[in-house]
JSON list of C-alpha atoms in Angstrom, two decimals:
[
{"chain": "U", "resi": 20, "resn": "PRO", "atom": "CA", "xyz": [112.21, 33.72, 85.05]},
{"chain": "U", "resi": 21, "resn": "PRO", "atom": "CA", "xyz": [111.90, 36.59, 87.55]},
{"chain": "U", "resi": 22, "resn": "LYS", "atom": "CA", "xyz": [109.68, 36.10, 90.55]},
{"chain": "U", "resi": 23, "resn": "PRO", "atom": "CA", "xyz": [106.51, 38.21, 90.56]},
{"chain": "U", "resi": 24, "resn": "THR", "atom": "CA", "xyz": [106.52, 40.84, 93.28]},
{"chain": "U", "resi": 25, "resn": "LEU", "atom": "CA", "xyz": [103.73, 40.91, 95.78]},
{"chain": "U", "resi": 26, "resn": "THR", "atom": "CA", "xyz": [103.95, 44.61, 96.56]},
{"chain": "U", "resi": 27, "resn": "PRO", "atom": "CA", "xyz": [102.96, 47.24, 94.01]},
{"chain": "U", "resi": 28, "resn": "PRO", "atom": "CA", "xyz": [105.55, 49.80, 92.98]},
{"chain": "U", "resi": 29, "resn": "ALA", "atom": "CA", "xyz": [105.75, 52.79, 95.29]},
{"chain": "U", "resi": 30, "resn": "LEU", "atom": "CA", "xyz": [103.77, 55.88, 94.41]},
{"chain": "U", "resi": 31, "resn": "PRO", "atom": "CA", "xyz": [105.83, 59.01, 93.94]},
{"chain": "U", "resi": 32, "resn": "LEU", "atom": "CA", "xyz": [105.31, 61.20, 96.97]},
{"chain": "U", "resi": 33, "resn": "SER", "atom": "CA", "xyz": [105.76, 64.92, 97.04]},
{"chain": "U", "resi": 34, "resn": "HIS", "atom": "CA", "xyz": [105.69, 67.35, 99.92]},
{"chain": "U", "resi": 35, "resn": "TRP", "atom": "CA", "xyz": [104.48, 70.10, 97.61]},
{"chain": "U", "resi": 36, "resn": "ARG", "atom": "CA", "xyz": [100.92, 70.28, 96.49]},
{"chain": "U", "resi": 37, "resn": "THR", "atom": "CA", "xyz": [99.99, 71.61, 93.11]},
{"chain": "U", "resi": 38, "resn": "LEU", "atom": "CA", "xyz": [98.05, 74.83, 93.49]},
{"chain": "U", "resi": 39, "resn": "PRO", "atom": "CA", "xyz": [94.89, 75.41, 91.46]},
{"chain": "U", "resi": 40, "resn": "LEU", "atom": "CA", "xyz": [95.07, 77.95, 88.66]},
{"chain": "U", "resi": 41, "resn": "GLN", "atom": "CA", "xyz": [92.79, 80.39, 90.54]},
{"chain": "U", "resi": 42, "resn": "VAL", "atom": "CA", "xyz": [95.13, 80.42, 93.55]},
{"chain": "U", "resi": 43, "resn": "THR", "atom": "CA", "xyz": [98.24, 80.80, 91.42]},
{"chain": "U", "resi": 44, "resn": "SER", "atom": "CA", "xyz": [96.60, 83.69, 89.56]},
{"chain": "U", "resi": 45, "resn": "ALA", "atom": "CA", "xyz": [95.53, 85.35, 92.81]},
{"chain": "U", "resi": 46, "resn": "TYR", "atom": "CA", "xyz": [99.08, 85.09, 94.19]},
{"chain": "U", "resi": 47, "resn": "LYS", "atom": "CA", "xyz": [100.42, 86.67, 91.00]},
{"chain": "U", "resi": 48, "resn": "ILE", "atom": "CA", "xyz": [97.91, 89.52, 91.24]},
{"chain": "U", "resi": 49, "resn": "LEU", "atom": "CA", "xyz": [98.86, 90.09, 94.90]},
{"chain": "U", "resi": 50, "resn": "ASN", "atom": "CA", "xyz": [102.52, 90.21, 93.95]},
{"chain": "U", "resi": 51, "resn": "ASP", "atom": "CA", "xyz": [101.86, 92.53, 91.00]},
{"chain": "U", "resi": 52, "resn": "GLY", "atom": "CA", "xyz": [99.87, 94.91, 93.21]},
{"chain": "U", "resi": 53, "resn": "ALA", "atom": "CA", "xyz": [102.59, 95.01, 95.85]},
{"chain": "U", "resi": 54, "resn": "GLU", "atom": "CA", "xyz": [105.27, 95.61, 93.23]},
{"chain": "U", "resi": 55, "resn": "TYR", "atom": "CA", "xyz": [103.18, 98.37, 91.64]},
{"chain": "U", "resi": 56, "resn": "ILE", "atom": "CA", "xyz": [102.77, 100.16, 94.97]},
{"chain": "U", "resi": 57, "resn": "HIS", "atom": "CA", "xyz": [106.45, 99.71, 95.79]},
{"chain": "U", "resi": 58, "resn": "ALA", "atom": "CA", "xyz": [107.60, 101.02, 92.40]},
{"chain": "U", "resi": 59, "resn": "THR", "atom": "CA", "xyz": [105.24, 103.99, 92.59]},
{"chain": "U", "resi": 60, "resn": "SER", "atom": "CA", "xyz": [106.30, 104.99, 96.09]},
{"chain": "U", "resi": 61, "resn": "THR", "atom": "CA", "xyz": [109.97, 104.58, 95.20]},
{"chain": "U", "resi": 62, "resn": "LYS", "atom": "CA", "xyz": [109.60, 106.69, 92.06]},
{"chain": "U", "resi": 63, "resn": "TYR", "atom": "CA", "xyz": [107.91, 109.55, 93.87]},
{"chain": "U", "resi": 64, "resn": "THR", "atom": "CA", "xyz": [110.31, 109.33, 96.81]},
{"chain": "U", "resi": 65, "resn": "LEU", "atom": "CA", "xyz": [113.24, 109.75, 94.44]},
{"chain": "U", "resi": 66, "resn": "VAL", "atom": "CA", "xyz": [111.60, 112.72, 92.72]},
{"chain": "U", "resi": 67, "resn": "GLY", "atom": "CA", "xyz": [111.16, 114.38, 96.10]},
{"chain": "U", "resi": 68, "resn": "LYS", "atom": "CA", "xyz": [108.87, 117.16, 94.98]},
{"chain": "U", "resi": 69, "resn": "ILE", "atom": "CA", "xyz": [105.33, 116.45, 93.88]},
{"chain": "U", "resi": 70, "resn": "ASP", "atom": "CA", "xyz": [103.32, 119.22, 92.25]},
{"chain": "U", "resi": 71, "resn": "ILE", "atom": "CA", "xyz": [99.54, 119.19, 91.73]},
{"chain": "U", "resi": 72, "resn": "LYS", "atom": "CA", "xyz": [99.72, 117.33, 88.42]},
{"chain": "U", "resi": 73, "resn": "GLU", "atom": "CA", "xyz": [102.10, 114.68, 89.75]},
{"chain": "U", "resi": 74, "resn": "GLY", "atom": "CA", "xyz": [100.03, 114.36, 92.92]},
{"chain": "U", "resi": 75, "resn": "GLY", "atom": "CA", "xyz": [97.06, 113.29, 90.81]},
{"chain": "U", "resi": 76, "resn": "ASN", "atom": "CA", "xyz": [99.19, 110.72, 89.00]},
{"chain": "U", "resi": 77, "resn": "LEU", "atom": "CA", "xyz": [100.52, 109.43, 92.31]},
{"chain": "U", "resi": 78, "resn": "ALA", "atom": "CA", "xyz": [97.01, 108.87, 93.63]},
{"chain": "U", "resi": 79, "resn": "VAL", "atom": "CA", "xyz": [95.92, 107.06, 90.46]},
{"chain": "U", "resi": 80, "resn": "GLU", "atom": "CA", "xyz": [98.97, 104.79, 90.44]},
{"chain": "U", "resi": 81, "resn": "LEU", "atom": "CA", "xyz": [98.65, 103.93, 94.13]},
{"chain": "U", "resi": 82, "resn": "ARG", "atom": "CA", "xyz": [94.94, 103.22, 93.62]},
{"chain": "U", "resi": 83, "resn": "LYS", "atom": "CA", "xyz": [95.75, 100.78, 90.81]},
{"chain": "U", "resi": 84, "resn": "GLY", "atom": "CA", "xyz": [98.07, 98.84, 93.10]},
{"chain": "U", "resi": 85, "resn": "ALA", "atom": "CA", "xyz": [95.50, 98.85, 95.90]},
{"chain": "U", "resi": 86, "resn": "GLU", "atom": "CA", "xyz": [92.81, 97.59, 93.50]},
{"chain": "U", "resi": 87, "resn": "LEU", "atom": "CA", "xyz": [95.04, 94.70, 92.44]},
{"chain": "U", "resi": 88, "resn": "ILE", "atom": "CA", "xyz": [95.61, 93.71, 96.07]},
{"chain": "U", "resi": 89, "resn": "GLY", "atom": "CA", "xyz": [91.90, 93.97, 96.87]},
{"chain": "U", "resi": 90, "resn": "THR", "atom": "CA", "xyz": [90.96, 91.88, 93.84]},
{"chain": "U", "resi": 91, "resn": "ALA", "atom": "CA", "xyz": [93.45, 89.15, 94.70]},
{"chain": "U", "resi": 92, "resn": "THR", "atom": "CA", "xyz": [92.20, 89.07, 98.30]},
{"chain": "U", "resi": 93, "resn": "LEU", "atom": "CA", "xyz": [88.62, 88.61, 97.11]},
{"chain": "U", "resi": 94, "resn": "LEU", "atom": "CA", "xyz": [89.73, 85.85, 94.76]},
{"chain": "U", "resi": 95, "resn": "LEU", "atom": "CA", "xyz": [91.45, 83.98, 97.58]},
{"chain": "U", "resi": 96, "resn": "PHE", "atom": "CA", "xyz": [88.28, 84.28, 99.69]},
{"chain": "U", "resi": 97, "resn": "SER", "atom": "CA", "xyz": [86.10, 82.76, 96.95]},
{"chain": "U", "resi": 98, "resn": "PRO", "atom": "CA", "xyz": [84.92, 79.18, 97.54]},
{"chain": "U", "resi": 99, "resn": "SER", "atom": "CA", "xyz": [86.40, 78.03, 94.21]},
{"chain": "U", "resi": 100, "resn": "CYS", "atom": "CA", "xyz": [89.93, 78.62, 95.55]},
{"chain": "U", "resi": 101, "resn": "GLY", "atom": "CA", "xyz": [89.46, 76.41, 98.59]},
{"chain": "U", "resi": 102, "resn": "SER", "atom": "CA", "xyz": [91.73, 78.56, 100.75]},
{"chain": "U", "resi": 103, "resn": "SER", "atom": "CA", "xyz": [92.24, 77.48, 104.33]},
{"chain": "U", "resi": 104, "resn": "ARG", "atom": "CA", "xyz": [91.14, 79.62, 107.23]},
{"chain": "U", "resi": 105, "resn": "SER", "atom": "CA", "xyz": [94.74, 80.41, 108.19]},
{"chain": "U", "resi": 106, "resn": "LEU", "atom": "CA", "xyz": [95.54, 81.55, 104.64]},
{"chain": "U", "resi": 107, "resn": "ARG", "atom": "CA", "xyz": [92.45, 83.76, 104.51]},
{"chain": "U", "resi": 108, "resn": "HIS", "atom": "CA", "xyz": [93.39, 85.27, 107.89]},
{"chain": "U", "resi": 109, "resn": "TYR", "atom": "CA", "xyz": [96.96, 85.96, 106.76]},
{"chain": "U", "resi": 110, "resn": "VAL", "atom": "CA", "xyz": [95.89, 87.45, 103.42]},
{"chain": "U", "resi": 111, "resn": "LYS", "atom": "CA", "xyz": [93.27, 89.67, 105.08]},
{"chain": "U", "resi": 112, "resn": "GLN", "atom": "CA", "xyz": [95.75, 90.90, 107.69]},
{"chain": "U", "resi": 113, "resn": "SER", "atom": "CA", "xyz": [98.50, 91.54, 105.12]},
{"chain": "U", "resi": 114, "resn": "SER", "atom": "CA", "xyz": [96.20, 93.22, 102.61]},
{"chain": "U", "resi": 115, "resn": "ARG", "atom": "CA", "xyz": [94.78, 95.49, 105.28]},
{"chain": "U", "resi": 116, "resn": "SER", "atom": "CA", "xyz": [98.24, 96.58, 106.39]},
{"chain": "U", "resi": 117, "resn": "VAL", "atom": "CA", "xyz": [99.35, 97.36, 102.83]},
{"chain": "U", "resi": 118, "resn": "LEU", "atom": "CA", "xyz": [96.16, 99.30, 102.10]},
{"chain": "U", "resi": 119, "resn": "ALA", "atom": "CA", "xyz": [96.40, 101.17, 105.40]},
{"chain": "U", "resi": 120, "resn": "SER", "atom": "CA", "xyz": [99.94, 102.26, 104.57]},
{"chain": "U", "resi": 121, "resn": "VAL", "atom": "CA", "xyz": [98.80, 103.48, 101.14]},
{"chain": "U", "resi": 122, "resn": "ILE", "atom": "CA", "xyz": [95.87, 105.43, 102.59]},
{"chain": "U", "resi": 123, "resn": "SER", "atom": "CA", "xyz": [97.85, 107.10, 105.37]}
]
């Protein structure tokens, strides 16, 4: 018969932690907002000429992207996400720079 082992089987270790659903959702919203702003700015850059009607649409579309980024930033700052201080600092800095480029 086989000898019984004295050591328990090894636990599977992983260097990657599983992110909570709130954090994953916030990251997706951040990405969606950035893509929305990028697509909007690219579209209007290619058009080249923006009249009064299109200028109103441009502002609305850029605002939607900015709102998505702001919402995701607030989600990552909520206590339920458990974000680290360094992550909150990075998200705040990055969100501010994106929003500043949209405003200017």
